[in-house]
Structures are given as C-alpha cells and as structure tokens.
mmCIF file of N, CA and C in Angstrom:
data_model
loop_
_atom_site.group_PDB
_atom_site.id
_atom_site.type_symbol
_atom_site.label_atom_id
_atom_site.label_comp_id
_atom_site.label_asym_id
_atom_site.label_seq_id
_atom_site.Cartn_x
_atom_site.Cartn_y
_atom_site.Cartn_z
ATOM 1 N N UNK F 1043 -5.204 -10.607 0.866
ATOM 2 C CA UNK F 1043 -4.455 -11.667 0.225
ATOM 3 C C UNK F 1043 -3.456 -12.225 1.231
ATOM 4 N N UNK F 1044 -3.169 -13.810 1.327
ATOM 5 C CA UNK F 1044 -2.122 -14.190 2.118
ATOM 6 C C UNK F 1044 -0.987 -14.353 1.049
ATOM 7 N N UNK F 1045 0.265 -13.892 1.404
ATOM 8 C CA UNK F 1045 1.446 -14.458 0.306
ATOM 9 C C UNK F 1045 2.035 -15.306 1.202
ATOM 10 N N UNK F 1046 2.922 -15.904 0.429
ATOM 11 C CA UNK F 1046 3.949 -17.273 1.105
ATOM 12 C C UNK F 1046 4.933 -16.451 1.549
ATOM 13 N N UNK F 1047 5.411 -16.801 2.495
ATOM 14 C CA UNK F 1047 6.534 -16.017 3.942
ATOM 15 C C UNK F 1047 7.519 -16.993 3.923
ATOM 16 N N UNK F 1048 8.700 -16.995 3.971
ATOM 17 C CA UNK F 1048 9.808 -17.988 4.131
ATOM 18 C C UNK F 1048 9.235 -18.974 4.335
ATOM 19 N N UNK F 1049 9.653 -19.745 4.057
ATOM 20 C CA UNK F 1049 9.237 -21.714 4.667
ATOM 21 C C UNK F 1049 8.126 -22.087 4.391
ATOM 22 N N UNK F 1050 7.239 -21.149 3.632
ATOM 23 C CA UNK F 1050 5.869 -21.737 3.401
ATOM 24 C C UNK F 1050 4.758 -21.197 3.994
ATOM 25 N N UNK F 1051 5.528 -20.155 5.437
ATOM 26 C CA UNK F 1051 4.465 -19.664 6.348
ATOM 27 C C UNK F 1051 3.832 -18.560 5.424
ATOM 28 N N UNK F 1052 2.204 -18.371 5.450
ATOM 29 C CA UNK F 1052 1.801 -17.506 4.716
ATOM 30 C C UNK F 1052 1.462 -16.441 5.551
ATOM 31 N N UNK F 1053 1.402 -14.891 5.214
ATOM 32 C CA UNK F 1053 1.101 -13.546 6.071
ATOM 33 C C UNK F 1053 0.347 -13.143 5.109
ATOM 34 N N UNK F 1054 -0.589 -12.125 5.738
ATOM 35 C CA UNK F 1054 -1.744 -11.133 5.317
ATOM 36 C C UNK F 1054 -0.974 -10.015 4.874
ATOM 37 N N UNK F 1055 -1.460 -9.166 4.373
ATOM 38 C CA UNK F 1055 -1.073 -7.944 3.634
ATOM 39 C C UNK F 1055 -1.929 -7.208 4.927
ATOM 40 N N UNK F 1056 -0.839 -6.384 5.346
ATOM 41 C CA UNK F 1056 -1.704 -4.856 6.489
ATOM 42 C C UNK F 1056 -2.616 -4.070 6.099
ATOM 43 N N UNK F 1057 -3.605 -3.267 6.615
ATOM 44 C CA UNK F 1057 -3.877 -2.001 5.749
ATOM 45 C C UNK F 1057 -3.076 -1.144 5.685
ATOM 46 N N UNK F 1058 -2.119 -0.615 6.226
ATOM 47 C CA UNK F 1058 -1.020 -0.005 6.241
ATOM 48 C C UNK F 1058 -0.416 -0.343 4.428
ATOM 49 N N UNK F 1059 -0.353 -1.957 4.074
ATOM 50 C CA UNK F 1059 -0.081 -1.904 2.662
ATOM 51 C C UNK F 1059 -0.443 -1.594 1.871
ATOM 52 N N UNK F 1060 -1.621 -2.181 1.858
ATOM 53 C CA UNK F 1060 -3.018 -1.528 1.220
ATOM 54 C C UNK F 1060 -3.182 -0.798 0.668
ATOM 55 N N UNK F 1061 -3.050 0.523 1.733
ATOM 56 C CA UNK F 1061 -2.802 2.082 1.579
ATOM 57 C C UNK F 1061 -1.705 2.188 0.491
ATOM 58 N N UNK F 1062 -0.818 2.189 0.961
ATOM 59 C CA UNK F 1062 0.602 2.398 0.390
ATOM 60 C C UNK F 1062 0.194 1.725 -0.967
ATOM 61 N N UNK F 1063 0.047 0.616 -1.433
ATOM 62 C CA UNK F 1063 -0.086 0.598 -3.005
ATOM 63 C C UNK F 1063 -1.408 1.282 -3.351
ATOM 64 N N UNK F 1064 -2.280 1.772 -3.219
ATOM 65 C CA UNK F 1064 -2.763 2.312 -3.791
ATOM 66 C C UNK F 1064 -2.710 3.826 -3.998
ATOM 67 N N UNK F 1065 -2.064 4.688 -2.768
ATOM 68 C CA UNK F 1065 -0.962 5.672 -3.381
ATOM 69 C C UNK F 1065 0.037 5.283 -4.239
ATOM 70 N N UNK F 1066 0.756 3.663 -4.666
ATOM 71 C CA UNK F 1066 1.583 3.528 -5.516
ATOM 72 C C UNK F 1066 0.365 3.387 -6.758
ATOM 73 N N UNK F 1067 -0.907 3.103 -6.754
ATOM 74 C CA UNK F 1067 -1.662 2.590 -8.101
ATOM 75 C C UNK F 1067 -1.936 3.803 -8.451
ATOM 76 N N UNK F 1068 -1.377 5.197 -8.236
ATOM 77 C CA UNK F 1068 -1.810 6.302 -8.856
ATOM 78 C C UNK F 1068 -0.562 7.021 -9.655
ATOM 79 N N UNK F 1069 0.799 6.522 -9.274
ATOM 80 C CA UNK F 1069 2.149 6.548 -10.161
ATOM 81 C C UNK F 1069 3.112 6.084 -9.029
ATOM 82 N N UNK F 1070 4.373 6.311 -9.546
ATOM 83 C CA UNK F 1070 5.570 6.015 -8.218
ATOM 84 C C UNK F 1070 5.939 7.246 -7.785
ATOM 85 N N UNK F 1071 6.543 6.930 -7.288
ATOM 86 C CA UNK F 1071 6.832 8.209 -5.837
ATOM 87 C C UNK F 1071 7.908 7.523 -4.540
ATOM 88 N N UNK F 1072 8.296 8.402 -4.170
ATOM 89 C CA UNK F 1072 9.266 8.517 -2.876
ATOM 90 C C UNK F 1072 8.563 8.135 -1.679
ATOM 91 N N UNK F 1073 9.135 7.733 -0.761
ATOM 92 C CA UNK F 1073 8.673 7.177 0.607
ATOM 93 C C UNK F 1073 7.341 8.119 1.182
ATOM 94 N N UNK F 1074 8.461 9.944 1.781
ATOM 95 C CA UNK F 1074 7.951 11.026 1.857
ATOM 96 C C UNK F 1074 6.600 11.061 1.449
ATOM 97 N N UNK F 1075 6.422 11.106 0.224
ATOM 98 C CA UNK F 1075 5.083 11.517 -0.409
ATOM 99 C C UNK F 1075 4.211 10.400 -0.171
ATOM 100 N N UNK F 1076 4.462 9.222 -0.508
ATOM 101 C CA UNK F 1076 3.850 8.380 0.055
ATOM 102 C C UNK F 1076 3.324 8.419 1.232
ATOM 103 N N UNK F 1077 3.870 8.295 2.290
ATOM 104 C CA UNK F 1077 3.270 8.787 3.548
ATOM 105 C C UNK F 1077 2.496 9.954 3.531
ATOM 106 N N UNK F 1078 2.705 11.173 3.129
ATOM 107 C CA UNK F 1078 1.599 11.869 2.734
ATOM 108 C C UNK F 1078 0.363 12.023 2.034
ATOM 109 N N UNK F 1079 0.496 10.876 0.980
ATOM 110 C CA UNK F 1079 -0.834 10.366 -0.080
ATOM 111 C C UNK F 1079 -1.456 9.646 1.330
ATOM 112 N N UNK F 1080 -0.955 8.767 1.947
ATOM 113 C CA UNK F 1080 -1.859 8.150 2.909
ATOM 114 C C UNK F 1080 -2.419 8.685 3.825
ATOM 115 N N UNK F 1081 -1.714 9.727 4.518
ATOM 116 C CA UNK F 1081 -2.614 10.660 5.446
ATOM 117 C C UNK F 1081 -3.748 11.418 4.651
ATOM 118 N N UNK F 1082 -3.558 11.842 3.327
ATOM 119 C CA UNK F 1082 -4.764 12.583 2.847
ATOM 120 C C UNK F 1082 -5.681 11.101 2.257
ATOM 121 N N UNK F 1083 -5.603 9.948 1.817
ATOM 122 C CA UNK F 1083 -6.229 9.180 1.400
ATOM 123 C C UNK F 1083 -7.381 8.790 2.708
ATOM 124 N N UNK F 1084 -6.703 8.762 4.008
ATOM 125 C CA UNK F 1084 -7.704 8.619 5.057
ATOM 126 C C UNK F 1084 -7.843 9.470 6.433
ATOM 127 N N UNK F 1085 -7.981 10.650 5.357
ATOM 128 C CA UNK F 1085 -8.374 12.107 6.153
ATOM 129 C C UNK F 1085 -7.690 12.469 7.069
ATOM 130 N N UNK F 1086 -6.040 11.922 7.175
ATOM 131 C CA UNK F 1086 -5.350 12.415 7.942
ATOM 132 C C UNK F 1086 -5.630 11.201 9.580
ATOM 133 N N UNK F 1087 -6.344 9.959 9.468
ATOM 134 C CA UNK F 1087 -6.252 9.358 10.659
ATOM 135 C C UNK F 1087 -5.198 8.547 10.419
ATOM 136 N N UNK F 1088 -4.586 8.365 9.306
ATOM 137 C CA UNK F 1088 -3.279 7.510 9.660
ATOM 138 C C UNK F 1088 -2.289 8.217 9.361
ATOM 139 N N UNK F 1089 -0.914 8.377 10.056
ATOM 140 C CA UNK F 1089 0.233 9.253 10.599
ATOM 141 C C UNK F 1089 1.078 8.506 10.164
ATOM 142 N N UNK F 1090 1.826 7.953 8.909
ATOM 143 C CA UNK F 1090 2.733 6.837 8.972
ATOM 144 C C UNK F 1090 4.238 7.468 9.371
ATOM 145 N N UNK F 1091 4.544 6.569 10.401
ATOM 146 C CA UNK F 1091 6.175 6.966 11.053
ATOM 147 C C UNK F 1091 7.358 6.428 10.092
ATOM 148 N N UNK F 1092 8.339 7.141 10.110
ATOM 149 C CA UNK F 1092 8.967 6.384 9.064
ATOM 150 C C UNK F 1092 9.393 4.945 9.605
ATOM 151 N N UNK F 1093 9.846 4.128 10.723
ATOM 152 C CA UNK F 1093 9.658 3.093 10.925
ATOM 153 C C UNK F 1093 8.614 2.165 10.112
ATOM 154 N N UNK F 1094 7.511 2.669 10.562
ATOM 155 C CA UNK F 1094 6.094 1.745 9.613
ATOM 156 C C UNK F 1094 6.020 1.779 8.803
ATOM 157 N N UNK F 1095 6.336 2.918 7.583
ATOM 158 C CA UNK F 1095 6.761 3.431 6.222
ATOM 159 C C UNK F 1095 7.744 2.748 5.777
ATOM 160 N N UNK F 1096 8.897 2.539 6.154
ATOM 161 C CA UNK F 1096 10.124 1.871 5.038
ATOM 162 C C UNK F 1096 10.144 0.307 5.815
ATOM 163 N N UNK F 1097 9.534 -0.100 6.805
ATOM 164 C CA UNK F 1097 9.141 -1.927 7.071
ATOM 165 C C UNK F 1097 8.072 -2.277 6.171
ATOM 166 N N UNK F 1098 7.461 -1.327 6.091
ATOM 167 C CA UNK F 1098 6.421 -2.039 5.371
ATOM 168 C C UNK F 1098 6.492 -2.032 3.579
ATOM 169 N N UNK F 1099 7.101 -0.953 3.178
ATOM 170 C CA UNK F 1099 7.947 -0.728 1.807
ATOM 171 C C UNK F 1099 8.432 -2.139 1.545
ATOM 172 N N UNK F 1100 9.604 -2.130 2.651
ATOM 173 C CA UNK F 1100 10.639 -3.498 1.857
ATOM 174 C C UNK F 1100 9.908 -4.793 2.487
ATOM 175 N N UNK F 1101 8.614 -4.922 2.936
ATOM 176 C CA UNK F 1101 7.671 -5.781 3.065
ATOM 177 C C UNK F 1101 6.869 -6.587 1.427
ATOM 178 N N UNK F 1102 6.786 -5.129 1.117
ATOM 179 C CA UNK F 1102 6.083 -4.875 0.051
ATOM 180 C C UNK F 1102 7.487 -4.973 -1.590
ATOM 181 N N UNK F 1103 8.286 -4.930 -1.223
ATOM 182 C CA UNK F 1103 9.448 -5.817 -2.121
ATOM 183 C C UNK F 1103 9.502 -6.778 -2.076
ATOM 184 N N UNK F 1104 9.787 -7.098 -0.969
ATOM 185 C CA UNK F 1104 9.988 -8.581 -0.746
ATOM 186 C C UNK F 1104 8.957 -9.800 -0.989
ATOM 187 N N UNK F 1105 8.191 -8.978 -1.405
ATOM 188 C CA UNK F 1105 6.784 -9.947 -1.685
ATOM 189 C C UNK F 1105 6.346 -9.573 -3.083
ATOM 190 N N UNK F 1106 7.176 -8.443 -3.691
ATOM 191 C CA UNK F 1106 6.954 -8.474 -5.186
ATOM 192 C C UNK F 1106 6.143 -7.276 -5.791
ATOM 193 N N UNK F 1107 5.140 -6.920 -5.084
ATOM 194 C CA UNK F 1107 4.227 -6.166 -4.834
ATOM 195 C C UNK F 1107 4.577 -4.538 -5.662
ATOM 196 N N UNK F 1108 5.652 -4.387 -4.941
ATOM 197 C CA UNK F 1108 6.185 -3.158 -5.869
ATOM 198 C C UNK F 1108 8.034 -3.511 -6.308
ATOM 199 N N UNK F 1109 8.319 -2.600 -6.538
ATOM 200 C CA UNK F 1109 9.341 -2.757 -7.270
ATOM 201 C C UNK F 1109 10.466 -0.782 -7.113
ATOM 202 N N UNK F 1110 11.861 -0.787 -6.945
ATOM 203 C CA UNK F 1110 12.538 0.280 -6.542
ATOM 204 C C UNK F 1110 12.377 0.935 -7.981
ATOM 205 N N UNK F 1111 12.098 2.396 -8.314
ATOM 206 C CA UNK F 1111 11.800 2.892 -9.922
ATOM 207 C C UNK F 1111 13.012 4.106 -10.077
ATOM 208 N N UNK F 1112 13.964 3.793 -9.049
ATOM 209 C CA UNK F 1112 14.975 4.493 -9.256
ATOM 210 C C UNK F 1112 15.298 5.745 -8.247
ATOM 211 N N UNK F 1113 15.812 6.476 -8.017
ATOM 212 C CA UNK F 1113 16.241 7.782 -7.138
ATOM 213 C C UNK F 1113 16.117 9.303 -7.469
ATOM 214 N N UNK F 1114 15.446 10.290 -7.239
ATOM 215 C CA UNK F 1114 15.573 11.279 -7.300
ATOM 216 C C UNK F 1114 16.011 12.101 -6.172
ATOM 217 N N UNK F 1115 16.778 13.164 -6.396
ATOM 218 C CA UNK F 1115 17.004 14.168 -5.845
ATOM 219 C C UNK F 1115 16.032 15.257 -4.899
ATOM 220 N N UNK F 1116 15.955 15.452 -3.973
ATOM 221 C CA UNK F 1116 14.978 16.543 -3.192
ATOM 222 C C UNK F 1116 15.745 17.081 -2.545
ATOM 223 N N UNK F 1117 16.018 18.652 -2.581
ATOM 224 C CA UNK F 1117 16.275 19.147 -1.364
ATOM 225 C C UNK F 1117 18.057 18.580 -1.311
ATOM 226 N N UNK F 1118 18.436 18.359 -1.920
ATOM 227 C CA UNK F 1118 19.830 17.816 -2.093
ATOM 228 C C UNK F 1118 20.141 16.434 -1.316
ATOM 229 N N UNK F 1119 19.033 15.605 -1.218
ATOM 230 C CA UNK F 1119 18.743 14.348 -0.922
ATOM 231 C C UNK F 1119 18.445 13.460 -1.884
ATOM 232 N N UNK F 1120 19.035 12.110 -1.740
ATOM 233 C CA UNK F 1120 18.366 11.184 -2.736
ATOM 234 C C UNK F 1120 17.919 10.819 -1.933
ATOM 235 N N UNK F 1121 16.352 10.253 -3.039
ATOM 236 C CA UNK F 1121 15.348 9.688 -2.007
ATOM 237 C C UNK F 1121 14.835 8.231 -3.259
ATOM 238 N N UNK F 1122 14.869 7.512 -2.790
ATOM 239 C CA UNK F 1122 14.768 6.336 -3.670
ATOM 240 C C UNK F 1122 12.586 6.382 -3.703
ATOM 241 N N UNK F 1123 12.765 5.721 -5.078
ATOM 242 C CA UNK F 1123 11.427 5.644 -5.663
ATOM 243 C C UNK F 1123 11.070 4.058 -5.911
ATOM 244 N N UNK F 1124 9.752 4.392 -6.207
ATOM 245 C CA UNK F 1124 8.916 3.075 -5.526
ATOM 246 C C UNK F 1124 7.923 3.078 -6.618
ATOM 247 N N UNK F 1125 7.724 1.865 -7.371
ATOM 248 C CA UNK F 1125 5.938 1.465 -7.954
ATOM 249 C C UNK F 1125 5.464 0.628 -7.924
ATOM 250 N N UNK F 1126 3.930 0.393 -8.197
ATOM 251 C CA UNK F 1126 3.469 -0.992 -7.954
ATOM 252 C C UNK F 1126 3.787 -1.737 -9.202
ATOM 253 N N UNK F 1127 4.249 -3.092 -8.556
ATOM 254 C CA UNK F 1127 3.822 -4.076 -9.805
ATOM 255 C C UNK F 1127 2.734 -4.487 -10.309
ATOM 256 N N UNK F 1128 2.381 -5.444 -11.575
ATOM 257 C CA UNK F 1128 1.273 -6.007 -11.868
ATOM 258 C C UNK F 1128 0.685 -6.782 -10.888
ATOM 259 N N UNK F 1129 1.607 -7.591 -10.477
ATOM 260 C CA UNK F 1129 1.171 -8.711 -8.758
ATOM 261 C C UNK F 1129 0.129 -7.454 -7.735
ATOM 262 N N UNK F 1130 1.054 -6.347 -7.643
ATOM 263 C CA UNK F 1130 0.729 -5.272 -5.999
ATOM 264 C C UNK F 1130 -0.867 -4.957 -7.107
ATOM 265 N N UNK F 1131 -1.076 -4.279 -8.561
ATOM 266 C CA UNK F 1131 -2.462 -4.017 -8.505
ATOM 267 C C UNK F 1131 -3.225 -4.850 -8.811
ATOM 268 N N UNK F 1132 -2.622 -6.614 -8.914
ATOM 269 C CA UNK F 1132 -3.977 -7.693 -8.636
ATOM 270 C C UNK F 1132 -4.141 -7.580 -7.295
ATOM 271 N N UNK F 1133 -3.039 -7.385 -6.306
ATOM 272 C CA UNK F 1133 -3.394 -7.502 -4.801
ATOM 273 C C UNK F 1133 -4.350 -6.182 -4.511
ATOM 274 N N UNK F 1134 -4.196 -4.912 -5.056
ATOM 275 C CA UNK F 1134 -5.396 -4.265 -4.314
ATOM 276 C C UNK F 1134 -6.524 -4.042 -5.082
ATOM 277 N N UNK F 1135 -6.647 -4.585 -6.607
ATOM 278 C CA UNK F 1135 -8.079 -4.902 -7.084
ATOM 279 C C UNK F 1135 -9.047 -6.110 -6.115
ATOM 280 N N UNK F 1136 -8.273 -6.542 -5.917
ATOM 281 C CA UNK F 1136 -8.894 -7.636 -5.151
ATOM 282 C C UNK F 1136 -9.410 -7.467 -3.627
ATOM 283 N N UNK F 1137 -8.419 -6.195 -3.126
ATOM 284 C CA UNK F 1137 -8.517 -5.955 -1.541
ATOM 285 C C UNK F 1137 -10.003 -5.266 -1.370
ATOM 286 N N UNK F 1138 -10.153 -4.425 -3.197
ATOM 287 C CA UNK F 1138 -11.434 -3.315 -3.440
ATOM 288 C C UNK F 1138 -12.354 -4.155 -3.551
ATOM 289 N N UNK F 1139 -12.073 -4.890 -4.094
ATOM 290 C CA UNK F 1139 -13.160 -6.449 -4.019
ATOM 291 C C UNK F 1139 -13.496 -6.507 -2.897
ATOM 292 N N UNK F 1140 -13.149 -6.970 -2.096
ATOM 293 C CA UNK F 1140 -13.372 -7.925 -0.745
ATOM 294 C C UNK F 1140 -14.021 -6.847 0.204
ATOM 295 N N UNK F 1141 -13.489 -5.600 0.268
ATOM 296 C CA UNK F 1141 -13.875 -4.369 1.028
ATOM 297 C C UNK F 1141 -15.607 -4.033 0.366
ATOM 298 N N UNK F 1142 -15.832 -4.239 -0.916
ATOM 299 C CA UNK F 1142 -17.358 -3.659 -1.346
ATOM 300 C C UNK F 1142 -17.961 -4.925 -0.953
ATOM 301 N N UNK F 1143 -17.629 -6.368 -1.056
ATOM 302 C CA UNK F 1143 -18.194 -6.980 -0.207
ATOM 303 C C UNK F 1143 -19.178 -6.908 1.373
ATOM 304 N N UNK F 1144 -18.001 -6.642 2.072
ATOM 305 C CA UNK F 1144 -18.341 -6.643 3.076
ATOM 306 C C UNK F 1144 -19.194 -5.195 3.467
ATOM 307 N N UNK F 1145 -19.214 -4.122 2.743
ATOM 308 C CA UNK F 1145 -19.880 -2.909 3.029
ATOM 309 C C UNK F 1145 -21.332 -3.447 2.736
ATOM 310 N N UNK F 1146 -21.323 -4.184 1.471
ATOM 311 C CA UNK F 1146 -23.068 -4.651 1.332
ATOM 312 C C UNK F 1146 -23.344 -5.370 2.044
ATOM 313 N N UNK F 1147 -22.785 -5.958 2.865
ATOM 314 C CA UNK F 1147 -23.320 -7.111 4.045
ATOM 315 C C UNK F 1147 -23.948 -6.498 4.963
ATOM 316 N N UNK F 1148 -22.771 -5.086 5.446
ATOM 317 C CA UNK F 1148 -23.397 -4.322 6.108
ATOM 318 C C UNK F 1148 -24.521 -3.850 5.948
ATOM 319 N N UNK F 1149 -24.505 -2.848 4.856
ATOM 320 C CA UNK F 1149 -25.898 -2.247 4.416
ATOM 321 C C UNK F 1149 -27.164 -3.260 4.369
ATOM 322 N N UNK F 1150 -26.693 -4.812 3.661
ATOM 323 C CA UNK F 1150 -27.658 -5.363 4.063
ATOM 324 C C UNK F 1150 -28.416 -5.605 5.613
ATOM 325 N N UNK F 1151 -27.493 -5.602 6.183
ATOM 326 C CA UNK F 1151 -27.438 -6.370 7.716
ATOM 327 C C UNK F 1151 -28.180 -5.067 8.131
ATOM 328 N N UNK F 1152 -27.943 -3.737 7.781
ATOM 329 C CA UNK F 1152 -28.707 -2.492 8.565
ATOM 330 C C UNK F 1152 -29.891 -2.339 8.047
ATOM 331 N N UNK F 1153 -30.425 -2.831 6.736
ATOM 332 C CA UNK F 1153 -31.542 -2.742 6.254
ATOM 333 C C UNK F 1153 -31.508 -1.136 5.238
ATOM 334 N N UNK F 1154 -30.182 -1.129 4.773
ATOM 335 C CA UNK F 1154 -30.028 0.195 4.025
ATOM 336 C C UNK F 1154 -29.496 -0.165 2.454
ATOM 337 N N UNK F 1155 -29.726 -1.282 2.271
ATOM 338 C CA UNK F 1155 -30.248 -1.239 0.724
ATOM 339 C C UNK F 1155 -31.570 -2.095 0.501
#
C-alpha cells in the first residue's frame, strides 16, 4: 500500500511493517515482544534493532495503522503497548493479497501448478 506522506508525497509500507502488524493482527503487545514475534514469524532471519523497531512503530502511528493501547509494567519497566487499527488490518489483508498473487505467478511461471 502507498499512504500519503506530508505534502502529498506518497511512501510504501516496508516489510519490516508488514511484519510488525501482523504480530500486531494477533493482539497488542510491547515493542520487546514484538520484535520477538518477528524473529520467530521469519525463522529468526530478521533481527529487529531497536532503532528499526520504534522508527518504524511511530511510522506505523503516524500513518494510523496502529494505535498506543496503553503501558504495562515488566521487570519494573514501563513499556508502552501497541495495536493494530482497522486501517493497519485492511493494510495487511491486502499485503496477503498481493503476496498470494505473486507466488502463483511464480508457480505458474515454474510450471508447478
């Protein structure tokens, strides 16, 4: 999906986002865990740093996508919480869309369906 960016300029959604709401399309959760749903969601090849983790979070505010669900406590830390909005799971019904697309192109293109 492209959303509108200040001034009109429109940006792509990362897979890096991607990811991240669809560890949010399974409940809300803390940054932490988040980054951990994503390393087990893709077998551990993506490592999110917290840099790439909380830019891409308030990426993902700022565009509506999810929404802050309040603060819990860990470890005698608050750690602020995160869920998707209705907008973030039209954006990754649609991303699941576009992705089974292109896998049958493939399969077509290999002669494996």
């Amino acid at each position: 999906m492209i959303l509108p960016y200040g001034g009109g300029v429109a940006r792509r959604i990362s897979e890096t986002a991607h990811l991240l709401l669809t560890a949010l399309a399974e409940g809300e959760n803390h940054g932490y865990a988040l980054a951990r749903r994503v390393s087990e969601i893709t077998s551990a090849e993506l490592k999110l740093g917290s840099g790439t983790l909380y830019s891409t979070l308030d990426r993902l505010l700022a565009d509506g996508l999810i929404e802050e669900a309040g603060e819990e406590t860990v470890d005698g830390r608050a750690r602020r919480k995160y869920r998707i909005t209705r907008r973030g799971t039209a954006e990754i019904v649609q991303h699941v869309q576009r992705l089974s697309q292109r896998v049958e192109a493939m399969n077509t293109a290999l002669g494996l369906t």
